Each structure stands twice: as C-alpha cells, then as structure tokens.
C-alpha cells in the first residue's frame, strides 16, 4: 500500500505545517465529504465549521454544482481560447448582473490571489499611477503582487523586495486613509470584513467613507470580496451592507461552488479600457475555464434560489447567540465574539488557548481554524446550507472543548 499520506505530506510537501496539524490532532487523511460533513480514512466524521475559509458556502459536493460540472466535463472541460467558451461568457454576464451597479466587465483567474493581481494591473494601467493603499491585518493572497498588499512580516520578509508604492493604514480608520492618499495613489484595497485579520468588522460608515474619499480624489476602490462574497456575511456581497459600489471587486473562494477553483476581478467598463488597445495585457491559460465557469454558474443559481445570504443571517444569528452565551460562561477564555452572517470569530484571551480549543474541537469532530493574520481568533465559517441542528452540534462540542481547555489550564497552573 505504500507509506501513509500524512507521512508523505510531511516528507514532501510541508513538514512545518504537518507539525501544526499534529498539534491540533488533525494529523489525519481525509477520505470523502458531503454537505457540512467530512470523513477521515479511519471513518471519523467531522462537522466542517471552517468551510475552506469561506469557500464551501454550498457545503461539499452540492449536487447541482456536481451535475453541472459533470455535464461540462463530458462536453468540453477546457477552452481552446481562440474560440469563445459559452459557460465563461454566460458567467461574466451573470456576474455583471448580480454585482453592484456599474460593475460590468470581468477578468477570470483561478484563485483569489490571481483576482487581486488582475486588480492591481488594471488599477495601474487605468490610472497610470503605481500606488496602492492597503490595511493592517488585511489579507489579499500570497503571490508577489497580492503579498505586497498583505502586510505580515512572516509572509513578506523572506520574499522581499516587494512591489513598490504600497502604503499600509489601520483598518477602519478613514482619517489615516485620507492622509495616505497622494497624487501617486492608483487604488485602495479593502476587505468589507477582514477574514484572516481575525473577523474584524469595520465601524459603520467605513466602506461608504472609503468610497467617498476615493471618488473625490479620482482613486479606484478595490473591494476584496474573495472571502465575504456570495452570501457569507448575510448579504450577497459585503459592500451591500453599506450600499457601496467599488470600481473593482475580487471574488474567488465560494465562486466555484466548493467544487472548482475560480477567481474573478469584476470592474467598471472604463477601468477595463486597457484591453481595447491591448487585448492580451493580462491573461490566464486556465482562468475561467468552461469546467470552473459551469461550476460558478450553478453555484450562483443555488445561492440565489436557496436564499443563502438570508439563511446565513438567520443561522448566523442563532450561532452568535450561542457563542455569546458561552462567552458569558467562560469570560476568562473568550474575550470577544463577532462577525456577520456566517462569518464569525471567537477571540480568545490568548493565542495558545485558541489553539487548545481548536484541538479539543477536532477531537470532538468539529473542524475550525485560527485567522492566518491573527491567531487569537478562531474562525467559524460553516457552509451556509447548515441548519440549527448543526449549530447545536457545534455549540455542544464547543462547550465541552472549553471545559476541557479550562481543565488543561488548571492542570498547567497548579
Ligand atoms: C483567501 C483570500 C485571498 C487569496 O485567495 P487564494 O485563492 O488563496 O489565492 C485573497 N483575499 C481574501 C480576502 C481572502 O480571504
């Protein structure tokens, strides 16, 4: 049979990450998945409350997405590119229809980072300026351009030099943003709610403020909706909370319905003008391929037809109530619970406590993880298709995990 996959992963892919997984008790190999559940090769079942960081809005293997992909797979999975792909063109039109007013043009890539790279190139080409302003705690991906907008020393330092012209301002602070804008600024990139930064919801009026400031100064606003997009926060897009239409919007994660990888940068027509002179200014061999586009079209259809944003709001509210009750019960462990819809975070009083709770939850068959840029915060981003029974299951496991963590800490202290 050969060596077990976890050992192969540790030897040939990422020994450091294997160590972290071992610490949280997730040194297992996945076997199969359905809806909100995943099974490992020992037959243990897990409730997936991480949802691939906001990718699995429809759960695993949603039947309508799988059927659309299977049909396209039999017809034509890859585009020849010198002919036009029908699912790709229909998806672009669909995105123009469902995104905020004024966003009409689409560039397709294969990931969130690629969507951000496209946004950077479009913003620079359109304005003829180099500068991009990003926010502290912001996460926009790890390819060189996107990484330059993701201000975390652990990710950035070994890869330097980065893209020049990037400024970092505190998230949620309009005065600092205004002070950072100058005649070299092409764009401001902002997440409607910071995901990896620890589920940080900005103060009311922030997104509107960013829109007004940038509009006044002729600077582009890029809304990075890779994690917040397509219903996660309780509205179809995170910017919908403040009725804002950005100049560019990046999408990925949930766009492929949890079945295919796909990224998109949606924008105003004039921002895409560069393609008129220079049709190949930016391109991707696989970006928006028919298979991924078929998945995305089906995913959007299911999201709208099943009213998933509304459902995220309702089930998320129920989960939030349960989290608040647990915070009341364990105030020495839980500092804060926050978020919107089914994009929720639990901030622990200490990053190690968060790690212990993640491990205890895994043991009890619930998958979660901490924010890449903020290890004190454990993210809860379950599929939007879950019901209250799944929330009850997760809350019961969380309550037990908090008790176990409390006992472990008492053991350590005395
Ligand atoms: C995950 C994420 C990205 C990067 O997406 P990848 O597909 O991992 O490259 C970019 N922006 C935000 C807000 C994200 O959450």
GROMACS .gro file of C-alpha atoms and ligand atoms in nm:
model
  429
    1UNK     CA    1   0.000   0.000   0.000
    2UNK     CA    2   0.296   0.232   0.048
    3UNK     CA    3   0.354   0.499   0.305
    4UNK     CA    4   0.057   0.673   0.462
    5UNK     CA    5  -0.039   1.006   0.303
    6UNK     CA    6   0.024   1.212   0.617
    7UNK     CA    7   0.387   1.094   0.624
    8UNK     CA    8   0.422   1.167   0.251
    9UNK     CA    9   0.281   1.515   0.309
   10UNK     CA   10   0.525   1.572   0.593
   11UNK     CA   11   0.822   1.446   0.387
   12UNK     CA   12   0.744   1.603   0.052
   13UNK     CA   13   0.508   1.894   0.100
   14UNK     CA   14   0.531   2.083   0.428
   15UNK     CA   15   0.692   1.943   0.745
   16UNK     CA   16   0.619   2.261   0.944
   17UNK     CA   17   0.251   2.253   0.863
   18UNK     CA   18   0.241   1.880   0.936
   19UNK     CA   19   0.370   1.963   1.283
   20UNK     CA   20   0.095   2.220   1.337
   21UNK     CA   21  -0.169   1.973   1.221
   22UNK     CA   22  -0.030   1.713   1.457
   23UNK     CA   23  -0.057   1.960   1.745
   24UNK     CA   24  -0.426   2.020   1.674
   25UNK     CA   25  -0.492   1.647   1.638
   26UNK     CA   26  -0.563   1.682   1.267
   27UNK     CA   27  -0.277   1.457   1.156
   28UNK     CA   28  -0.528   1.256   0.958
   29UNK     CA   29  -0.604   1.193   0.595
   30UNK     CA   30  -0.938   1.298   0.454
   31UNK     CA   31  -1.147   1.041   0.274
   32UNK     CA   32  -1.475   1.189   0.148
   33UNK     CA   33  -1.724   1.463   0.219
   34UNK     CA   34  -2.088   1.552   0.181
   35UNK     CA   35  -2.277   1.870   0.274
   36UNK     CA   36  -2.133   2.002   0.602
   37UNK     CA   37  -1.954   1.674   0.687
   38UNK     CA   38  -1.608   1.532   0.614
   39UNK     CA   39  -1.480   1.183   0.694
   40UNK     CA   40  -1.119   1.081   0.751
   41UNK     CA   41  -0.972   0.747   0.645
   42UNK     CA   42  -1.033   0.598   0.992
   43UNK     CA   43  -1.405   0.660   0.943
   44UNK     CA   44  -1.423   0.951   1.189
   45UNK     CA   45  -1.679   1.214   1.091
   46UNK     CA   46  -1.621   1.589   1.128
   47UNK     CA   47  -1.861   1.880   1.107
   48UNK     CA   48  -1.685   2.132   0.881
   49UNK     CA   49  -1.714   2.470   1.055
   50UNK     CA   50  -1.418   2.612   0.864
   51UNK     CA   51  -1.565   2.559   0.518
   52UNK     CA   52  -1.228   2.606   0.346
   53UNK     CA   53  -1.208   2.964   0.475
   54UNK     CA   54  -1.536   3.067   0.322
   55UNK     CA   55  -1.522   2.851   0.009
   56UNK     CA   56  -1.784   2.592   0.096
   57UNK     CA   57  -2.092   2.814   0.108
   58UNK     CA   58  -2.288   2.529  -0.053
   59UNK     CA   59  -2.119   2.259   0.154
   60UNK     CA   60  -1.920   1.977  -0.002
   61UNK     CA   61  -2.029   1.831  -0.334
   62UNK     CA   62  -2.353   2.025  -0.380
   63UNK     CA   63  -2.548   1.801  -0.622
   64UNK     CA   64  -2.642   2.083  -0.862
   65UNK     CA   65  -2.283   2.202  -0.891
   66UNK     CA   66  -2.153   1.848  -0.932
   67UNK     CA   67  -2.413   1.780  -1.205
   68UNK     CA   68  -2.321   2.099  -1.393
   69UNK     CA   69  -1.951   2.011  -1.377
   70UNK     CA   70  -2.014   1.651  -1.486
   71UNK     CA   71  -2.216   1.768  -1.787
   72UNK     CA   72  -1.947   2.019  -1.889
   73UNK     CA   73  -1.674   1.760  -1.830
   74UNK     CA   74  -1.838   1.533  -2.089
   75UNK     CA   75  -1.882   1.819  -2.337
   76UNK     CA   76  -1.563   2.026  -2.313
   77UNK     CA   77  -1.368   2.091  -1.992
   78UNK     CA   78  -1.104   2.320  -2.143
   79UNK     CA   79  -1.143   2.612  -2.378
   80UNK     CA   80  -0.922   2.630  -2.687
   81UNK     CA   81  -0.916   3.006  -2.615
   82UNK     CA   82  -0.927   3.110  -2.980
   83UNK     CA   83  -1.298   3.027  -2.974
   84UNK     CA   84  -1.534   3.173  -2.714
   85UNK     CA   85  -1.650   2.948  -2.429
   86UNK     CA   86  -2.024   2.965  -2.364
   87UNK     CA   87  -2.020   2.897  -1.988
   88UNK     CA   88  -1.742   3.154  -1.942
   89UNK     CA   89  -1.928   3.425  -2.135
   90UNK     CA   90  -2.256   3.347  -1.955
   91UNK     CA   91  -2.080   3.360  -1.619
   92UNK     CA   92  -1.936   3.704  -1.695
   93UNK     CA   93  -2.283   3.832  -1.784
   94UNK     CA   94  -2.424   3.676  -1.467
   95UNK     CA   95  -2.158   3.842  -1.251
   96UNK     CA   96  -2.230   4.177  -1.417
   97UNK     CA   97  -2.597   4.124  -1.332
   98UNK     CA   98  -2.558   4.029  -0.963
   99UNK     CA   99  -2.269   4.253  -0.855
  100UNK     CA  100  -2.334   4.618  -0.751
  101UNK     CA  101  -2.444   4.873  -1.009
  102UNK     CA  102  -2.174   4.978  -1.254
  103UNK     CA  103  -1.963   4.661  -1.241
  104UNK     CA  104  -1.990   4.517  -1.591
  105UNK     CA  105  -1.658   4.370  -1.701
  106UNK     CA  106  -1.484   4.054  -1.578
  107UNK     CA  107  -1.134   3.908  -1.581
  108UNK     CA  108  -1.114   3.541  -1.481
  109UNK     CA  109  -0.827   3.375  -1.296
  110UNK     CA  110  -0.805   3.061  -1.089
  111UNK     CA  111  -0.773   3.192  -0.734
  112UNK     CA  112  -0.818   3.486  -0.503
  113UNK     CA  113  -0.457   3.594  -0.538
  114UNK     CA  114  -0.491   3.595  -0.917
  115UNK     CA  115  -0.804   3.809  -0.893
  116UNK     CA  116  -0.606   4.056  -0.680
  117UNK     CA  117  -0.312   4.053  -0.926
  118UNK     CA  118  -0.557   4.144  -1.204
  119UNK     CA  119  -0.699   4.427  -0.990
  120UNK     CA  120  -0.350   4.568  -0.930
  121UNK     CA  121  -0.262   4.558  -1.300
  122UNK     CA  122  -0.596   4.710  -1.406
  123UNK     CA  123  -0.572   4.988  -1.146
  124UNK     CA  124  -0.219   5.078  -1.253
  125UNK     CA  125  -0.298   5.068  -1.623
  126UNK     CA  126  -0.614   5.274  -1.585
  127UNK     CA  127  -0.471   5.547  -1.360
  128UNK     CA  128  -0.113   5.540  -1.487
  129UNK     CA  129  -0.008   5.554  -1.121
  130UNK     CA  130   0.178   5.297  -0.911
  131UNK     CA  131   0.049   5.346  -0.555
  132UNK     CA  132  -0.182   5.105  -0.372
  133UNK     CA  133  -0.305   5.161  -0.017
  134UNK     CA  134  -0.383   4.851   0.189
  135UNK     CA  135  -0.484   4.795   0.552
  136UNK     CA  136  -0.316   4.650   0.860
  137UNK     CA  137  -0.436   4.293   0.913
  138UNK     CA  138  -0.554   4.280   0.552
  139UNK     CA  139  -0.516   3.956   0.359
  140UNK     CA  140  -0.513   3.960  -0.020
  141UNK     CA  141  -0.317   3.645  -0.110
  142UNK     CA  142   0.045   3.535  -0.132
  143UNK     CA  143   0.164   3.574  -0.492
  144UNK     CA  144   0.416   3.859  -0.520
  145UNK     CA  145   0.171   4.139  -0.601
  146UNK     CA  146  -0.101   4.021  -0.363
  147UNK     CA  147   0.161   3.950  -0.096
  148UNK     CA  148   0.278   4.311  -0.123
  149UNK     CA  149  -0.074   4.410  -0.010
  150UNK     CA  150  -0.076   4.156   0.277
  151UNK     CA  151   0.130   4.331   0.545
  152UNK     CA  152   0.252   4.049   0.761
  153UNK     CA  153   0.630   4.028   0.820
  154UNK     CA  154   0.631   3.646   0.842
  155UNK     CA  155   0.495   3.624   0.488
  156UNK     CA  156   0.664   3.927   0.338
  157UNK     CA  157   1.016   3.944   0.477
  158UNK     CA  158   1.173   3.633   0.320
  159UNK     CA  159   1.025   3.727  -0.020
  160UNK     CA  160   1.148   4.088  -0.034
  161UNK     CA  161   1.180   4.308  -0.235
  162UNK     CA  162   0.806   4.355  -0.277
  163UNK     CA  163   0.604   4.570  -0.514
  164UNK     CA  164   0.699   4.936  -0.465
  165UNK     CA  165   0.438   5.203  -0.395
  166UNK     CA  166   0.237   5.021  -0.127
  167UNK     CA  167   0.120   5.206   0.185
  168UNK     CA  168  -0.040   5.045   0.489
  169UNK     CA  169  -0.302   5.218   0.703
  170UNK     CA  170  -0.501   5.098   1.007
  171UNK     CA  171  -0.824   4.918   0.912
  172UNK     CA  172  -1.141   5.112   0.983
  173UNK     CA  173  -0.962   5.449   1.009
  174UNK     CA  174  -1.077   5.698   0.744
  175UNK     CA  175  -0.855   5.982   0.866
  176UNK     CA  176  -0.542   5.769   0.831
  177UNK     CA  177  -0.659   5.663   0.487
  178UNK     CA  178  -0.716   6.020   0.375
  179UNK     CA  179  -0.369   6.117   0.498
  180UNK     CA  180  -0.212   5.831   0.300
  181UNK     CA  181  -0.367   5.926  -0.036
  182UNK     CA  182  -0.147   6.130  -0.268
  183UNK     CA  183  -0.104   6.203  -0.638
  184UNK     CA  184   0.071   5.867  -0.690
  185UNK     CA  185  -0.217   5.661  -0.548
  186UNK     CA  186  -0.390   5.438  -0.802
  187UNK     CA  187  -0.616   5.243  -0.568
  188UNK     CA  188  -0.724   5.150  -0.217
  189UNK     CA  189  -0.788   4.780  -0.150
  190UNK     CA  190  -1.010   4.681   0.138
  191UNK     CA  191  -1.199   4.377   0.267
  192UNK     CA  192  -1.558   4.454   0.373
  193UNK     CA  193  -1.485   4.239   0.681
  194UNK     CA  194  -1.127   4.128   0.746
  195UNK     CA  195  -1.116   3.748   0.735
  196UNK     CA  196  -0.761   3.637   0.810
  197UNK     CA  197  -0.714   3.953   1.017
  198UNK     CA  198  -0.948   3.796   1.271
  199UNK     CA  199  -1.306   3.860   1.152
  200UNK     CA  200  -1.278   4.234   1.202
  201UNK     CA  201  -1.598   4.421   1.118
  202UNK     CA  202  -1.522   4.786   1.036
  203UNK     CA  203  -1.706   5.072   1.205
  204UNK     CA  204  -2.039   5.161   1.043
  205UNK     CA  205  -1.987   5.400   0.754
  206UNK     CA  206  -1.628   5.290   0.683
  207UNK     CA  207  -1.692   5.136   0.342
  208UNK     CA  208  -1.906   5.434   0.241
  209UNK     CA  209  -1.628   5.661   0.364
  210UNK     CA  210  -1.367   5.475   0.157
  211UNK     CA  211  -1.594   5.508  -0.146
  212UNK     CA  212  -1.647   5.883  -0.095
  213UNK     CA  213  -1.281   5.958  -0.029
  214UNK     CA  214  -1.156   5.763  -0.330
  215UNK     CA  215  -1.425   5.903  -0.560
  216UNK     CA  216  -1.342   6.259  -0.457
  217UNK     CA  217  -0.973   6.205  -0.532
  218UNK     CA  218  -1.012   6.006  -0.858
  219UNK     CA  219  -0.866   5.695  -0.695
  220UNK     CA  220  -1.003   5.344  -0.750
  221UNK     CA  221  -1.166   5.144  -0.473
  222UNK     CA  222  -1.098   4.770  -0.486
  223UNK     CA  223  -1.330   4.564  -0.266
  224UNK     CA  224  -1.166   4.230  -0.194
  225UNK     CA  225  -1.472   4.006  -0.160
  226UNK     CA  226  -1.280   3.681  -0.201
  227UNK     CA  227  -1.396   3.568   0.143
  228UNK     CA  228  -1.703   3.787   0.209
  229UNK     CA  229  -1.859   3.741  -0.135
  230UNK     CA  230  -2.162   3.538  -0.238
  231UNK     CA  231  -2.367   3.539   0.078
  232UNK     CA  232  -2.121   3.468   0.357
  233UNK     CA  233  -2.194   3.784   0.559
  234UNK     CA  234  -2.572   3.771   0.519
  235UNK     CA  235  -2.584   3.984   0.204
  236UNK     CA  236  -2.478   3.874  -0.143
  237UNK     CA  237  -2.167   4.095  -0.115
  238UNK     CA  238  -2.002   4.251   0.189
  239UNK     CA  239  -2.023   4.601   0.035
  240UNK     CA  240  -2.403   4.561   0.014
  241UNK     CA  241  -2.413   4.630   0.389
  242UNK     CA  242  -2.336   4.992   0.307
  243UNK     CA  243  -2.479   5.012  -0.044
  244UNK     CA  244  -2.135   5.072  -0.191
  245UNK     CA  245  -2.027   5.005  -0.549
  246UNK     CA  246  -1.649   4.978  -0.581
  247UNK     CA  247  -1.454   5.024  -0.905
  248UNK     CA  248  -1.314   4.671  -0.888
  249UNK     CA  249  -1.432   4.370  -0.691
  250UNK     CA  250  -1.235   4.049  -0.645
  251UNK     CA  251  -1.411   3.716  -0.599
  252UNK     CA  252  -1.287   3.358  -0.567
  253UNK     CA  253  -1.334   3.108  -0.282
  254UNK     CA  254  -1.713   3.040  -0.290
  255UNK     CA  255  -1.745   3.133  -0.658
  256UNK     CA  256  -1.664   2.779  -0.773
  257UNK     CA  257  -1.940   2.631  -0.558
  258UNK     CA  258  -1.689   2.438  -0.349
  259UNK     CA  259  -1.623   2.211  -0.646
  260UNK     CA  260  -1.390   2.403  -0.880
  261UNK     CA  261  -1.126   2.673  -0.826
  262UNK     CA  262  -1.202   3.003  -0.998
  263UNK     CA  263  -1.127   3.370  -0.934
  264UNK     CA  264  -1.274   3.682  -1.087
  265UNK     CA  265  -1.199   4.052  -1.093
  266UNK     CA  266  -1.518   4.240  -1.178
  267UNK     CA  267  -1.498   4.608  -1.267
  268UNK     CA  268  -1.636   4.920  -1.425
  269UNK     CA  269  -1.619   4.927  -1.802
  270UNK     CA  270  -1.372   5.216  -1.827
  271UNK     CA  271  -1.128   5.050  -1.587
  272UNK     CA  272  -1.104   4.764  -1.836
  273UNK     CA  273  -1.034   5.003  -2.126
  274UNK     CA  274  -0.670   4.886  -2.147
  275UNK     CA  275  -0.795   4.564  -2.311
  276UNK     CA  276  -0.925   4.764  -2.608
  277UNK     CA  277  -0.576   4.874  -2.710
  278UNK     CA  278  -0.402   4.570  -2.573
  279UNK     CA  279  -0.628   4.262  -2.563
  280UNK     CA  280  -0.354   4.045  -2.414
  281UNK     CA  281  -0.241   4.291  -2.143
  282UNK     CA  282  -0.342   4.027  -1.889
  283UNK     CA  283  -0.448   3.665  -1.946
  284UNK     CA  284  -0.451   3.319  -1.794
  285UNK     CA  285  -0.446   2.983  -1.969
  286UNK     CA  286  -0.685   2.823  -1.723
  287UNK     CA  287  -0.869   3.130  -1.589
  288UNK     CA  288  -1.247   3.092  -1.617
  289UNK     CA  289  -1.217   2.760  -1.800
  290UNK     CA  290  -1.550   2.601  -1.900
  291UNK     CA  291  -1.545   2.347  -1.618
  292UNK     CA  292  -1.492   2.612  -1.350
  293UNK     CA  293  -1.736   2.851  -1.517
  294UNK     CA  294  -2.006   2.581  -1.524
  295UNK     CA  295  -1.949   2.526  -1.152
  296UNK     CA  296  -1.972   2.900  -1.080
  297UNK     CA  297  -2.292   2.944  -1.282
  298UNK     CA  298  -2.454   2.659  -1.089
  299UNK     CA  299  -2.319   2.795  -0.759
  300UNK     CA  300  -2.469   3.139  -0.820
  301UNK     CA  301  -2.801   2.982  -0.918
  302UNK     CA  302  -2.814   2.775  -0.598
  303UNK     CA  303  -2.709   3.074  -0.385
  304UNK     CA  304  -2.994   3.286  -0.520
  305UNK     CA  305  -3.256   3.011  -0.545
  306UNK     CA  306  -3.197   2.888  -0.188
  307UNK     CA  307  -3.174   3.244  -0.049
  308UNK     CA  308  -2.842   3.160   0.111
  309UNK     CA  309  -2.750   3.516   0.217
  310UNK     CA  310  -3.074   3.537   0.417
  311UNK     CA  311  -3.013   3.193   0.556
  312UNK     CA  312  -2.659   3.290   0.661
  313UNK     CA  313  -2.807   3.583   0.850
  314UNK     CA  314  -3.066   3.371   1.027
  315UNK     CA  315  -2.850   3.069   1.114
  316UNK     CA  316  -2.558   3.303   1.189
  317UNK     CA  317  -2.772   3.496   1.435
  318UNK     CA  318  -2.860   3.172   1.611
  319UNK     CA  319  -2.494   3.067   1.624
  320UNK     CA  320  -2.394   3.412   1.753
  321UNK     CA  321  -2.648   3.385   2.039
  322UNK     CA  322  -2.495   3.053   2.141
  323UNK     CA  323  -2.142   3.197   2.123
  324UNK     CA  324  -2.242   3.497   2.336
  325UNK     CA  325  -2.384   3.261   2.598
  326UNK     CA  326  -2.057   3.064   2.602
  327UNK     CA  327  -1.862   3.389   2.631
  328UNK     CA  328  -2.071   3.471   2.939
  329UNK     CA  329  -1.990   3.130   3.081
  330UNK     CA  330  -1.616   3.140   3.001
  331UNK     CA  331  -1.517   3.510   3.020
  332UNK     CA  332  -1.161   3.421   3.123
  333UNK     CA  333  -1.116   3.223   2.797
  334UNK     CA  334  -1.328   3.420   2.548
  335UNK     CA  335  -1.258   3.789   2.504
  336UNK     CA  336  -1.497   3.865   2.219
  337UNK     CA  337  -1.730   3.707   1.966
  338UNK     CA  338  -1.809   3.897   1.648
  339UNK     CA  339  -1.886   3.889   1.279
  340UNK     CA  340  -2.179   3.894   1.045
  341UNK     CA  341  -2.391   3.621   0.893
  342UNK     CA  342  -2.187   3.301   0.899
  343UNK     CA  343  -1.851   3.479   0.904
  344UNK     CA  344  -1.794   3.468   1.278
  345UNK     CA  345  -1.490   3.478   1.501
  346UNK     CA  346  -1.418   3.390   1.862
  347UNK     CA  347  -1.134   3.594   2.008
  348UNK     CA  348  -0.963   3.410   2.290
  349UNK     CA  349  -0.775   3.581   2.572
  350UNK     CA  350  -0.458   3.418   2.440
  351UNK     CA  351  -0.347   3.254   2.111
  352UNK     CA  352  -0.246   2.932   2.291
  353UNK     CA  353  -0.593   2.899   2.440
  354UNK     CA  354  -0.738   2.932   2.089
  355UNK     CA  355  -0.504   2.655   1.967
  356UNK     CA  356  -0.607   2.428   2.255
  357UNK     CA  357  -0.975   2.486   2.178
  358UNK     CA  358  -0.919   2.410   1.807
  359UNK     CA  359  -0.753   2.081   1.909
  360UNK     CA  360  -1.033   1.992   2.154
  361UNK     CA  361  -1.294   2.070   1.887
  362UNK     CA  362  -1.116   1.849   1.634
  363UNK     CA  363  -1.115   1.565   1.884
  364UNK     CA  364  -1.492   1.614   1.920
  365UNK     CA  365  -1.532   1.610   1.542
  366UNK     CA  366  -1.565   1.980   1.464
  367UNK     CA  367  -1.321   2.147   1.222
  368UNK     CA  368  -1.223   2.513   1.281
  369UNK     CA  369  -0.901   2.715   1.246
  370UNK     CA  370  -0.749   3.043   1.353
  371UNK     CA  371  -0.703   3.351   1.138
  372UNK     CA  372  -0.376   3.345   0.945
  373UNK     CA  373  -0.302   3.703   1.049
  374UNK     CA  374  -0.447   3.679   1.399
  375UNK     CA  375  -0.401   3.350   1.587
  376UNK     CA  376  -0.606   3.472   1.887
  377UNK     CA  377  -0.918   3.444   1.673
  378UNK     CA  378  -1.080   3.115   1.575
  379UNK     CA  379  -1.294   3.144   1.265
  380UNK     CA  380  -1.633   2.985   1.220
  381UNK     CA  381  -1.728   2.979   0.852
  382UNK     CA  382  -1.957   2.678   0.810
  383UNK     CA  383  -2.149   2.611   0.489
  384UNK     CA  384  -2.448   2.844   0.450
  385UNK     CA  385  -2.671   2.541   0.393
  386UNK     CA  386  -2.645   2.424   0.755
  387UNK     CA  387  -2.946   2.413   0.985
  388UNK     CA  388  -2.989   2.491   1.353
  389UNK     CA  389  -2.925   2.123   1.433
  390UNK     CA  390  -2.569   2.160   1.301
  391UNK     CA  391  -2.521   2.476   1.507
  392UNK     CA  392  -2.643   2.291   1.817
  393UNK     CA  393  -2.397   2.011   1.742
  394UNK     CA  394  -2.107   2.258   1.710
  395UNK     CA  395  -2.206   2.457   2.019
  396UNK     CA  396  -2.227   2.141   2.229
  397UNK     CA  397  -1.878   2.042   2.114
  398UNK     CA  398  -1.750   2.394   2.179
  399UNK     CA  399  -1.893   2.395   2.531
  400UNK     CA  400  -1.723   2.062   2.605
  401UNK     CA  401  -1.399   2.186   2.445
  402UNK     CA  402  -1.398   2.499   2.660
  403UNK     CA  403  -1.447   2.288   2.973
  404UNK     CA  404  -1.162   2.059   2.868
  405UNK     CA  405  -0.938   2.358   2.794
  406UNK     CA  406  -1.020   2.502   3.135
  407UNK     CA  407  -0.922   2.173   3.300
  408UNK     CA  408  -0.598   2.158   3.099
  409UNK     CA  409  -0.509   2.515   3.202
  410UNK     CA  410  -0.583   2.439   3.569
  411UNK     CA  411  -0.353   2.138   3.539
  412UNK     CA  412  -0.077   2.356   3.394
  413UNK     CA  413  -0.118   2.628   3.656
  414UNK     CA  414  -0.128   2.416   3.957
  415LIG     C1  415  -0.824   3.377   0.066
  415LIG     C2  416  -0.819   3.519   0.030
  415LIG     C3  417  -0.740   3.565  -0.077
  415LIG     C4  418  -0.647   3.473  -0.153
  415LIG     O1  419  -0.716   3.374  -0.217
  415LIG     P1  420  -0.635   3.245  -0.271
  415LIG     O2  421  -0.736   3.172  -0.353
  415LIG     O3  422  -0.591   3.168  -0.152
  415LIG     O4  423  -0.522   3.294  -0.352
  415LIG     C5  424  -0.745   3.699  -0.110
  415LIG     N1  425  -0.825   3.783  -0.042
  415LIG     C6  426  -0.902   3.744   0.060
  415LIG     C7  427  -0.989   3.843   0.130
  415LIG     C8  428  -0.900   3.611   0.102
  415LIG     O5  429  -0.974   3.572   0.205
   0.00000   0.00000   0.00000
